[in-house]
GROMACS .gro file of C-alpha atoms in nm:
model
  483
    1MET     CA    1   0.514  -0.512  -0.522
    2GLY     CA    2   0.199  -0.397  -0.372
    3TRP     CA    3   0.078  -0.374  -0.031
    4GLY     CA    4  -0.178  -0.662  -0.079
    5ASP     CA    5   0.081  -0.911  -0.230
    6LEU     CA    6   0.159  -1.091   0.092
    7GLY     CA    7  -0.037  -1.328   0.315
    8ALA     CA    8   0.063  -1.132   0.623
    9PHE     CA    9  -0.119  -0.829   0.459
   10GLY     CA   10  -0.436  -1.049   0.368
   11GLU     CA   11  -0.361  -1.198   0.033
   12PRO     CA   12  -0.603  -1.476   0.027
   13SER     CA   13  -0.401  -1.744  -0.171
   14LYS     CA   14  -0.129  -1.725   0.117
   15GLU     CA   15   0.170  -1.809  -0.108
   16THR     CA   16   0.435  -1.606   0.095
   17PRO     CA   17   0.498  -1.832   0.385
   18ASN     CA   18   0.850  -1.705   0.436
   19LEU     CA   19   0.748  -1.329   0.448
   20ASP     CA   20   0.463  -1.422   0.667
   21GLN     CA   21   0.681  -1.598   0.899
   22MET     CA   22   0.933  -1.301   0.898
   23ALA     CA   23   0.623  -1.081   0.995
   24ALA     CA   24   0.530  -1.333   1.276
   25GLU     CA   25   0.891  -1.310   1.408
   26GLY     CA   26   0.928  -0.943   1.366
   27MET     CA   27   0.713  -0.642   1.316
   28LEU     CA   28   0.471  -0.547   1.043
   29PHE     CA   29   0.422  -0.182   0.939
   30LEU     CA   30   0.083  -0.117   0.819
   31ASP     CA   31   0.126   0.251   0.724
   32PHE     CA   32   0.456   0.248   0.552
   33TYR     CA   33   0.523   0.456   0.242
   34THR     CA   34   0.767   0.506  -0.050
   35ALA     CA   35   0.891   0.869  -0.123
   36SER     CA   36   0.766   0.850  -0.481
   37PRO     CA   37   0.499   0.650  -0.681
   38LEU     CA   38   0.782   0.497  -0.905
   39CYS     CA   39   1.124   0.344  -0.892
   40SER     CA   40   1.428   0.577  -0.941
   41PRO     CA   41   1.314   0.853  -0.715
   42SER     CA   42   1.201   0.626  -0.445
   43ARG     CA   43   1.540   0.438  -0.467
   44ALA     CA   44   1.734   0.780  -0.450
   45ALA     CA   45   1.510   0.875  -0.139
   46LEU     CA   46   1.577   0.537   0.033
   47LEU     CA   47   1.978   0.581  -0.015
   48THR     CA   48   1.984   0.944   0.075
   49GLY     CA   49   1.716   0.979   0.344
   50ARG     CA   50   1.568   1.287   0.135
   51LEU     CA   51   1.280   1.350  -0.071
   52PRO     CA   52   1.342   1.326  -0.448
   53VAL     CA   53   1.256   1.689  -0.493
   54ARG     CA   54   1.562   1.771  -0.268
   55ASN     CA   55   1.784   1.509  -0.397
   56GLY     CA   56   1.744   1.602  -0.768
   57PHE     CA   57   1.533   1.282  -0.865
   58TYR     CA   58   1.259   1.473  -1.040
   59THR     CA   59   1.172   1.674  -1.356
   60THR     CA   60   1.063   2.029  -1.424
   61ASN     CA   61   0.946   1.929  -1.786
   62GLY     CA   62   0.605   1.966  -1.714
   63HIS     CA   63   0.383   1.999  -1.397
   64ALA     CA   64   0.352   1.713  -1.152
   65ARG     CA   65   0.528   1.452  -1.391
   66ASN     CA   66   0.674   1.120  -1.290
   67ALA     CA   67   1.021   1.066  -1.421
   68TYR     CA   68   1.294   0.794  -1.380
   69THR     CA   69   1.607   0.691  -1.535
   70PRO     CA   70   1.564   0.526  -1.887
   71GLN     CA   71   1.883   0.441  -2.070
   72ASP     CA   72   1.896   0.782  -2.235
   73ILE     CA   73   1.880   0.987  -1.923
   74VAL     CA   74   2.181   1.228  -1.888
   75GLY     CA   75   2.137   1.281  -1.510
   76GLY     CA   76   2.184   1.061  -1.210
   77ILE     CA   77   2.250   1.074  -0.836
   78PRO     CA   78   2.449   1.392  -0.763
   79ASP     CA   79   2.797   1.385  -0.614
   80SER     CA   80   2.674   1.644  -0.357
   81GLU     CA   81   2.438   1.370  -0.218
   82LEU     CA   82   2.554   1.139   0.080
   83LEU     CA   83   2.442   0.797   0.027
   84LEU     CA   84   2.398   0.537   0.300
   85PRO     CA   85   2.679   0.316   0.199
   86GLU     CA   86   2.917   0.610   0.199
   87LEU     CA   87   2.821   0.689   0.557
   88LEU     CA   88   2.847   0.344   0.675
   89LYS     CA   89   3.200   0.301   0.550
   90LYS     CA   90   3.287   0.554   0.829
   91ALA     CA   91   3.190   0.264   1.071
   92GLY     CA   92   3.380   0.007   0.898
   93TYR     CA   93   3.104  -0.151   0.694
   94THR     CA   94   3.152  -0.340   0.359
   95ASN     CA   95   2.854  -0.255   0.121
   96LYS     CA   96   2.715  -0.457  -0.166
   97ILE     CA   97   2.424  -0.398  -0.401
   98ILE     CA   98   2.262  -0.684  -0.578
   99GLY     CA   99   2.014  -0.612  -0.863
  100LYS     CA  100   1.887  -0.273  -0.993
  101TRP     CA  101   2.059   0.044  -0.914
  102HIS     CA  102   1.858   0.282  -1.126
  103LEU     CA  103   2.024   0.607  -1.021
  104GLY     CA  104   2.196   0.686  -1.346
  105GLN     CA  105   2.418   0.481  -1.582
  106GLN     CA  106   2.688   0.734  -1.690
  107PRO     CA  107   3.032   0.641  -1.521
  108GLN     CA  108   3.007   0.919  -1.264
  109PHE     CA  109   2.695   0.765  -1.118
  110HIS     CA  110   2.834   0.416  -1.085
  111PRO     CA  111   2.732   0.252  -0.741
  112LEU     CA  112   3.102   0.197  -0.666
  113ARG     CA  113   3.155   0.584  -0.681
  114HIS     CA  114   2.897   0.622  -0.422
  115GLY     CA  115   2.991   0.404  -0.117
  116PHE     CA  116   2.922   0.060  -0.255
  117ASP     CA  117   3.227  -0.190  -0.263
  118GLU     CA  118   3.063  -0.447  -0.470
  119TRP     CA  119   2.780  -0.473  -0.731
  120PHE     CA  120   2.617  -0.751  -0.922
  121GLY     CA  121   2.336  -0.623  -1.116
  122SER     CA  122   2.209  -0.366  -1.363
  123PRO     CA  123   2.181   0.010  -1.399
  124ASN     CA  124   1.824  -0.023  -1.535
  125CYS     CA  125   1.523  -0.275  -1.529
  126HIS     CA  126   1.538  -0.579  -1.763
  127PHE     CA  127   1.353  -0.398  -2.053
  128GLY     CA  128   1.433  -0.550  -2.377
  129PRO     CA  129   1.532  -0.712  -2.609
  130TYR     CA  130   1.666  -0.434  -2.812
  131ASP     CA  131   1.806  -0.444  -3.158
  132ASN     CA  132   2.148  -0.292  -3.046
  133ARG     CA  133   2.116  -0.054  -3.325
  134GLU     CA  134   1.841   0.202  -3.222
  135ARG     CA  135   1.887   0.104  -2.865
  136PRO     CA  136   2.146  -0.138  -2.696
  137ASN     CA  137   2.062  -0.438  -2.475
  138ILE     CA  138   2.096  -0.342  -2.104
  139PRO     CA  139   2.426  -0.436  -1.936
  140VAL     CA  140   2.478  -0.660  -1.619
  141TYR     CA  141   2.766  -0.550  -1.426
  142ARG     CA  142   3.004  -0.725  -1.175
  143ASP     CA  143   3.171  -0.428  -0.978
  144TRP     CA  144   3.326  -0.197  -1.222
  145GLU     CA  145   3.265  -0.388  -1.547
  146MET     CA  146   2.999  -0.540  -1.750
  147VAL     CA  147   2.970  -0.919  -1.761
  148GLY     CA  148   2.704  -0.950  -2.024
  149ARG     CA  149   2.362  -0.805  -2.142
  150TYR     CA  150   1.995  -0.888  -2.069
  151TYR     CA  151   1.854  -1.135  -2.331
  152GLU     CA  152   2.195  -1.211  -2.470
  153ASP     CA  153   2.409  -1.342  -2.178
  154PHE     CA  154   2.124  -1.318  -1.920
  155LYS     CA  155   1.831  -1.498  -2.079
  156ILE     CA  156   1.483  -1.387  -2.031
  157ASP     CA  157   1.204  -1.566  -2.216
  158LEU     CA  158   0.924  -1.335  -2.288
  159LYS     CA  159   0.706  -1.613  -2.401
  160THR     CA  160   0.720  -1.819  -2.086
  161GLY     CA  161   0.840  -1.568  -1.857
  162GLU     CA  162   1.148  -1.789  -1.763
  163ALA     CA  163   1.463  -1.625  -1.616
  164ASN     CA  164   1.693  -1.748  -1.353
  165LEU     CA  165   1.799  -1.397  -1.252
  166THR     CA  166   1.641  -1.411  -0.893
  167GLN     CA  167   1.843  -1.740  -0.844
  168LEU     CA  168   2.160  -1.556  -0.941
  169TYR     CA  169   2.084  -1.267  -0.698
  170LEU     CA  170   2.012  -1.507  -0.423
  171GLN     CA  171   2.340  -1.699  -0.453
  172GLU     CA  172   2.515  -1.350  -0.459
  173ALA     CA  173   2.349  -1.253  -0.135
  174LEU     CA  174   2.427  -1.583   0.033
  175ASP     CA  175   2.796  -1.585  -0.090
  176PHE     CA  176   2.833  -1.208   0.015
  177ILE     CA  177   2.693  -1.288   0.364
  178SER     CA  178   2.904  -1.586   0.421
  179LYS     CA  179   3.211  -1.389   0.323
  180GLN     CA  180   3.162  -1.112   0.574
  181GLN     CA  181   3.075  -1.341   0.847
  182ALA     CA  182   3.394  -1.530   0.785
  183SER     CA  183   3.588  -1.226   0.792
  184GLN     CA  184   3.402  -1.083   1.101
  185GLN     CA  185   3.322  -0.785   0.883
  186PRO     CA  186   3.004  -0.579   0.946
  187PHE     CA  187   2.810  -0.553   0.619
  188PHE     CA  188   2.528  -0.358   0.432
  189LEU     CA  189   2.344  -0.561   0.174
  190TYR     CA  190   2.103  -0.384  -0.048
  191TRP     CA  191   1.915  -0.658  -0.211
  192ALA     CA  192   1.725  -0.496  -0.520
  193ILE     CA  193   1.557  -0.767  -0.716
  194ASP     CA  194   1.316  -0.674  -0.997
  195ALA     CA  195   1.126  -0.990  -1.085
  196THR     CA  196   0.770  -0.853  -1.022
  197HIS     CA  197   0.833  -0.552  -1.257
  198ALA     CA  198   0.688  -0.610  -1.583
  199PRO     CA  199   0.793  -0.808  -1.796
  200VAL     CA  200   0.749  -1.046  -1.498
  201TYR     CA  201   0.984  -1.335  -1.470
  202ALA     CA  202   1.061  -1.650  -1.252
  203SER     CA  203   1.286  -1.937  -1.274
  204LYS     CA  204   1.180  -2.286  -1.409
  205GLN     CA  205   1.090  -2.439  -1.080
  206PHE     CA  206   0.851  -2.171  -0.983
  207LEU     CA  207   0.668  -2.118  -1.306
  208GLY     CA  208   0.309  -2.240  -1.301
  209THR     CA  209   0.311  -2.299  -0.932
  210SER     CA  210   0.108  -1.991  -0.827
  211GLN     CA  211  -0.276  -1.943  -0.827
  212ARG     CA  212  -0.201  -1.581  -0.918
  213GLY     CA  213  -0.034  -1.673  -1.256
  214LEU     CA  214   0.329  -1.547  -1.367
  215TYR     CA  215   0.319  -1.258  -1.123
  216GLY     CA  216   0.253  -1.477  -0.831
  217ASP     CA  217   0.517  -1.722  -0.953
  218ALA     CA  218   0.767  -1.430  -0.928
  219VAL     CA  219   0.642  -1.334  -0.582
  220ARG     CA  220   0.671  -1.693  -0.471
  221GLU     CA  221   1.029  -1.700  -0.567
  222ILE     CA  222   1.109  -1.386  -0.409
  223ASP     CA  223   0.948  -1.522  -0.087
  224ASP     CA  224   1.142  -1.841  -0.120
  225SER     CA  225   1.459  -1.651  -0.163
  226ILE     CA  226   1.414  -1.416   0.143
  227GLY     CA  227   1.337  -1.738   0.344
  228LYS     CA  228   1.674  -1.874   0.239
  229ILE     CA  229   1.859  -1.554   0.322
  230LEU     CA  230   1.694  -1.543   0.674
  231LYS     CA  231   1.777  -1.906   0.749
  232HIS     CA  232   2.128  -1.845   0.629
  233LEU     CA  233   2.188  -1.566   0.866
  234GLN     CA  234   2.048  -1.806   1.151
  235GLN     CA  235   2.271  -2.094   1.060
  236LEU     CA  236   2.569  -1.866   1.058
  237GLY     CA  237   2.479  -1.759   1.389
  238ILE     CA  238   2.451  -1.380   1.314
  239SER     CA  239   2.070  -1.352   1.279
  240GLU     CA  240   2.050  -1.179   1.632
  241ASN     CA  241   2.321  -0.926   1.507
  242THR     CA  242   2.165  -0.852   1.172
  243PHE     CA  243   1.874  -0.607   1.114
  244VAL     CA  244   1.653  -0.694   0.800
  245PHE     CA  245   1.396  -0.487   0.644
  246PHE     CA  246   1.166  -0.585   0.363
  247THR     CA  247   0.969  -0.325   0.156
  248SER     CA  248   0.896  -0.212  -0.209
  249ASP     CA  249   0.992   0.087  -0.410
  250ASN     CA  250   0.624   0.166  -0.517
  251GLY     CA  251   0.286   0.019  -0.519
  252ALA     CA  252   0.184  -0.258  -0.768
  253ALA     CA  253   0.175  -0.145  -1.131
  254LEU     CA  254  -0.190  -0.196  -1.232
  255ILE     CA  255  -0.124  -0.074  -1.580
  256SER     CA  256   0.014  -0.432  -1.636
  257ALA     CA  257  -0.266  -0.611  -1.432
  258PRO     CA  258  -0.430  -0.835  -1.408
  259LYS     CA  259  -0.162  -1.082  -1.585
  260GLN     CA  260   0.161  -0.890  -1.471
  261GLY     CA  261   0.031  -0.662  -1.206
  262GLY     CA  262   0.004  -0.725  -0.816
  263SER     CA  263  -0.240  -0.631  -0.555
  264ASN     CA  264  -0.266  -0.304  -0.362
  265GLY     CA  265  -0.522  -0.443  -0.124
  266PRO     CA  266  -0.797  -0.212  -0.035
  267PHE     CA  267  -0.617   0.097  -0.161
  268LEU     CA  268  -0.694   0.339  -0.445
  269CYS     CA  269  -0.500   0.296  -0.789
  270GLY     CA  270  -0.128   0.191  -0.811
  271LYS     CA  271   0.205   0.276  -0.920
  272GLN     CA  272   0.256   0.641  -1.076
  273THR     CA  273  -0.022   0.782  -0.865
  274THR     CA  274  -0.007   0.959  -0.535
  275PHE     CA  275  -0.326   0.762  -0.407
  276GLU     CA  276  -0.268   0.508  -0.140
  277GLY     CA  277  -0.221   0.220  -0.382
  278GLY     CA  278   0.077   0.404  -0.548
  279MET     CA  279   0.279   0.476  -0.251
  280ARG     CA  280   0.162   0.270   0.058
  281GLU     CA  281   0.399  -0.044   0.081
  282PRO     CA  282   0.435  -0.376   0.244
  283ALA     CA  283   0.704  -0.346   0.521
  284ILE     CA  284   0.855  -0.598   0.778
  285ALA     CA  285   1.137  -0.537   1.008
  286TRP     CA  286   1.319  -0.854   1.141
  287TRP     CA  287   1.588  -0.872   1.415
  288PRO     CA  288   1.559  -1.194   1.642
  289GLY     CA  289   1.629  -1.118   1.998
  290HIS     CA  290   1.561  -0.760   1.970
  291ILE     CA  291   1.220  -0.687   1.804
  292PRO     CA  292   0.942  -0.850   2.001
  293ALA     CA  293   0.772  -1.115   1.790
  294GLY     CA  294   0.437  -1.066   1.623
  295GLY     CA  295   0.450  -0.679   1.665
  296VAL     CA  296   0.225  -0.453   1.441
  297SER     CA  297   0.291  -0.101   1.415
  298HIS     CA  298   0.072   0.195   1.286
  299GLN     CA  299   0.375   0.435   1.288
  300LEU     CA  300   0.368   0.644   0.966
  301GLY     CA  301   0.688   0.522   0.823
  302SER     CA  302   0.887   0.588   0.494
  303VAL     CA  303   1.172   0.427   0.288
  304MET     CA  304   1.369   0.723   0.398
  305ASP     CA  305   1.357   0.606   0.748
  306LEU     CA  306   1.569   0.334   0.643
  307PHE     CA  307   1.864   0.570   0.603
  308SER     CA  308   1.832   0.728   0.959
  309THR     CA  309   1.754   0.387   1.119
  310SER     CA  310   2.062   0.227   0.957
  311LEU     CA  311   2.290   0.507   1.065
  312SER     CA  312   2.156   0.485   1.425
  313LEU     CA  313   2.224   0.101   1.420
  314ALA     CA  314   2.578   0.178   1.307
  315GLY     CA  315   2.639   0.427   1.581
  316LEU     CA  316   2.646   0.724   1.337
  317GLN     CA  317   2.472   1.059   1.325
  318PRO     CA  318   2.268   1.182   1.011
  319PRO     CA  319   2.464   1.443   0.812
  320SER     CA  320   2.382   1.784   0.993
  321ASP     CA  321   2.452   1.996   0.678
  322ARG     CA  322   2.129   1.920   0.490
  323GLN     CA  323   1.765   1.838   0.556
  324ILE     CA  324   1.711   1.482   0.628
  325ASP     CA  325   1.334   1.359   0.583
  326GLY     CA  326   1.388   1.017   0.737
  327ILE     CA  327   1.352   0.942   1.105
  328ASP     CA  328   1.513   0.687   1.326
  329LEU     CA  329   1.264   0.408   1.367
  330LEU     CA  330   1.448   0.231   1.628
  331PRO     CA  331   1.238   0.360   1.920
  332VAL     CA  332   0.925   0.252   1.735
  333ILE     CA  333   1.064  -0.095   1.650
  334LEU     CA  334   1.217  -0.181   1.998
  335GLN     CA  335   1.006   0.005   2.231
  336GLY     CA  336   0.669   0.021   2.037
  337LYS     CA  337   0.672   0.415   2.037
  338LEU     CA  338   0.472   0.620   1.804
  339ILE     CA  339   0.639   0.948   1.647
  340ASP     CA  340   0.421   1.209   1.524
  341ARG     CA  341   0.523   1.304   1.172
  342PRO     CA  342   0.343   1.390   0.849
  343ILE     CA  343   0.398   1.190   0.497
  344PHE     CA  344   0.431   1.396   0.181
  345TYR     CA  345   0.334   1.266  -0.144
  346TYR     CA  346   0.505   1.413  -0.424
  347ARG     CA  347   0.464   1.372  -0.782
  348GLY     CA  348   0.771   1.525  -0.977
  349ASN     CA  349   0.793   1.877  -0.873
  350GLU     CA  350   0.452   1.906  -0.696
  351LEU     CA  351   0.329   1.831  -0.342
  352MET     CA  352   0.020   1.629  -0.433
  353ALA     CA  353  -0.096   1.522  -0.100
  354VAL     CA  354  -0.016   1.511   0.269
  355ARG     CA  355  -0.099   1.260   0.547
  356ALA     CA  356  -0.110   1.349   0.921
  357GLY     CA  357  -0.256   1.100   1.158
  358LEU     CA  358  -0.543   0.929   0.993
  359TYR     CA  359  -0.632   1.231   0.769
  360LYS     CA  360  -0.495   1.273   0.414
  361ALA     CA  361  -0.540   1.611   0.233
  362HIS     CA  362  -0.513   1.602  -0.154
  363TYR     CA  363  -0.397   1.942  -0.276
  364TRP     CA  364  -0.374   1.801  -0.631
  365THR     CA  365  -0.545   1.480  -0.796
  366TRP     CA  366  -0.449   1.336  -1.126
  367SER     CA  367  -0.435   0.953  -1.232
  368ASN     CA  368  -0.310   1.025  -1.590
  369SER     CA  369  -0.411   1.219  -1.896
  370TRP     CA  370  -0.714   1.160  -2.123
  371GLU     CA  371  -0.458   1.129  -2.404
  372GLU     CA  372  -0.274   0.838  -2.234
  373HIS     CA  373  -0.600   0.686  -2.101
  374SER     CA  374  -0.744   0.671  -2.453
  375LYS     CA  375  -0.452   0.449  -2.552
  376GLY     CA  376  -0.543   0.200  -2.278
  377ILE     CA  377  -0.296   0.315  -2.017
  378ASP     CA  378  -0.492   0.302  -1.689
  379PHE     CA  379  -0.339   0.346  -1.337
  380CYS     CA  380  -0.677   0.280  -1.170
  381PRO     CA  381  -0.846  -0.004  -1.377
  382GLY     CA  382  -1.184  -0.059  -1.251
  383GLN     CA  383  -1.158   0.205  -0.963
  384SER     CA  384  -1.298   0.518  -1.089
  385VAL     CA  385  -1.383   0.771  -0.799
  386ALA     CA  386  -1.580   1.081  -0.938
  387GLY     CA  387  -1.376   1.395  -0.877
  388VAL     CA  388  -1.083   1.197  -0.731
  389THR     CA  389  -0.919   0.988  -0.987
  390THR     CA  390  -0.916   1.265  -1.255
  391HIS     CA  391  -0.756   1.249  -1.608
  392THR     CA  392  -0.684   1.614  -1.594
  393GLN     CA  393  -0.472   1.779  -1.330
  394GLU     CA  394  -0.711   1.916  -1.070
  395GLU     CA  395  -0.605   2.165  -0.809
  396HIS     CA  396  -0.749   2.172  -0.467
  397THR     CA  397  -0.512   2.410  -0.296
  398TYR     CA  398  -0.769   2.637  -0.134
  399LEU     CA  399  -1.025   2.342  -0.063
  400PRO     CA  400  -0.809   2.009  -0.029
  401LEU     CA  401  -1.000   1.704  -0.075
  402LEU     CA  402  -0.979   1.529   0.270
  403PHE     CA  403  -1.017   1.159   0.366
  404HIS     CA  404  -1.000   0.967   0.686
  405LEU     CA  405  -0.791   0.662   0.607
  406GLY     CA  406  -0.899   0.479   0.898
  407ARG     CA  407  -1.271   0.478   0.793
  408ASP     CA  408  -1.198   0.506   0.435
  409PRO     CA  409  -0.857   0.336   0.334
  410GLY     CA  410  -0.981   0.342  -0.051
  411GLU     CA  411  -1.011   0.721  -0.060
  412LYS     CA  412  -1.379   0.704  -0.194
  413TYR     CA  413  -1.559   0.944   0.046
  414PRO     CA  414  -1.413   1.282   0.085
  415LEU     CA  415  -1.514   1.456   0.406
  416ARG     CA  416  -1.776   1.739   0.367
  417PHE     CA  417  -1.607   2.083   0.345
  418ALA     CA  418  -1.842   2.242   0.588
  419SER     CA  419  -1.797   1.975   0.860
  420GLU     CA  420  -1.609   2.056   1.183
  421GLU     CA  421  -1.400   1.758   1.147
  422TYR     CA  422  -1.286   1.859   0.792
  423GLN     CA  423  -1.191   2.221   0.916
  424GLN     CA  424  -0.995   2.120   1.201
  425ALA     CA  425  -0.797   1.854   1.015
  426VAL     CA  426  -0.718   2.076   0.738
  427GLU     CA  427  -0.605   2.365   0.939
  428HIS     CA  428  -0.355   2.126   1.106
  429ILE     CA  429  -0.221   1.970   0.778
  430SER     CA  430  -0.209   2.337   0.606
  431GLY     CA  431   0.024   2.424   0.901
  432LEU     CA  432   0.237   2.134   0.825
  433VAL     CA  433   0.261   2.224   0.451
  434GLN     CA  434   0.358   2.580   0.526
  435GLN     CA  435   0.645   2.478   0.748
  436HIS     CA  436   0.748   2.225   0.483
  437LYS     CA  437   0.748   2.456   0.204
  438ALA     CA  438   0.922   2.734   0.389
  439SER     CA  439   1.232   2.505   0.436
  440LEU     CA  440   1.224   2.345   0.104
  441VAL     CA  441   1.536   2.393  -0.094
  442PRO     CA  442   1.478   2.183  -0.440
  443GLY     CA  443   1.775   2.007  -0.587
  444GLN     CA  444   1.905   2.060  -0.935
  445PRO     CA  445   1.645   1.829  -1.159
  446GLN     CA  446   1.826   1.540  -1.264
  447LEU     CA  447   1.572   1.396  -1.503
  448ASN     CA  448   1.521   1.685  -1.752
  449VAL     CA  449   1.763   1.590  -2.035
  450CYS     CA  450   1.787   1.289  -2.254
  451ASP     CA  451   2.047   1.202  -2.515
  452GLN     CA  452   2.068   0.864  -2.708
  453ALA     CA  453   2.447   0.898  -2.712
  454VAL     CA  454   2.460   0.832  -2.320
  455MET     CA  455   2.295   0.475  -2.359
  456ASN     CA  456   2.459   0.168  -2.262
  457TRP     CA  457   2.665   0.131  -2.595
  458SER     CA  458   2.999   0.075  -2.452
  459PRO     CA  459   2.998   0.020  -2.100
  460PRO     CA  460   3.332  -0.048  -1.911
  461GLY     CA  461   3.431  -0.416  -1.977
  462CYS     CA  462   3.266  -0.437  -2.325
  463GLU     CA  463   3.601  -0.491  -2.511
  464LYS     CA  464   3.676  -0.815  -2.330
  465LEU     CA  465   3.343  -0.938  -2.430
  466GLY     CA  466   3.335  -0.814  -2.760
  467LYS     CA  467   3.019  -0.623  -2.696
  468CYS     CA  468   3.091  -0.266  -2.750
  469LEU     CA  469   2.847  -0.083  -2.985
  470LYS     CA  470   2.895   0.239  -3.174
  471ALA     CA  471   2.718   0.532  -3.025
  472PRO     CA  472   2.518   0.790  -3.202
  473LYS     CA  473   2.623   1.162  -3.206
  474SER     CA  474   2.536   1.338  -2.904
  475ASP     CA  475   2.204   1.519  -2.933
  476PRO     CA  476   2.057   1.625  -2.600
  477GLN     CA  477   1.688   1.686  -2.581
  478LYS     CA  478   1.422   1.766  -2.329
  479CYS     CA  479   1.292   1.421  -2.201
  480SER     CA  480   0.921   1.369  -2.256
  481TRP     CA  481   0.728   1.254  -1.950
  482PRO     CA  482   0.359   1.188  -2.031
  483HIS     CA  483   0.261   1.115  -1.666
   0.00000   0.00000   0.00000
């Protein structure tokens, strides 16, 4: 979902009344970032509080390549990483993930092996349908075992866009919250729905209701669901004891625009890029009785901060034996403070850009290759900026491209190299980069090796359903990452 998809962020059709109300009752973050411009690495960062280059969710198969966890990925979240739910268990929390996991599908990467107590959802996105011969349809799990597959047991109609998955995920959330409240059990719920990821879907009652087409229908259903979750917390009398945060895993995917892509507002490009449209996210914090209503923060925030902030709320300290990139946002949220910190924009194994204050320095620029672009794959449709949205990887290490995001949020007007403003800002950011690189210990890359044999052929529980498929012979290969 993109920064510009919510009414509270200026979306003109104003079709997100519940999220807009959440913002009115809580705090809006205007400068909030993901840790990667696509799904899997950003989710790994959220749950570990660490940049993907540290937690292993990146590839070295080519320079500055985006990589994620398709069905044939061999890697996943390493055992050496400490995930938020594992740590929350120490404070007595019950933890549930609903929706997309995306941190590896082999048994050792299962969410219940990494701190979650319950799971209803899938290891991958709802891609398909597949023929179950070349590639299996993707399973949906309840806890340890699959309960069916997308397109077979969980219907998604690609012609109409109809699917009731968001309603199933909503009911799971409401039931889990009710159960925890009844047993007076502290809980952590990670509600990771994926309706706005192409192929976009919505349930029948929302189809055709948005001015924005099918994508807008999906956004409206998500908005309605969040409204129901917040109301449920209020009706159970636990809203003042529950911290809720809404954000996205990357910017809107303009490759599927306009029919199945969202809006990144005034920002440049979208998902897969390290321009603002790929990494700046909508973000809202809500905690009635604690967060002053109607707050707007310019704090530079990150999904990794949700790790540190959640631990702080639970009275826990972050692990001291590793570098944690997230910060505790509670002083920002509760006291309106601003914490000085940089934002690092990575694409695969390369530090592409750095933001400090209102300045952003690009050390590398790249949208996507000429080869892919010539096939119609465009991450910046209608947004070509000469020398910036480049189709070859351009290095700017010695003279970074510098933008002032206050005056130029669209990254259209690089500052003049000779200007005093440029020289002062670049000198400051260069110091931050040197400091960062000096302490960087990259994790073992998890997204280098692919093998058809590890796909979802026979997940646990397939025997009961008669849905086991024969896996091909193992044949590990280097994964190919075109972007």
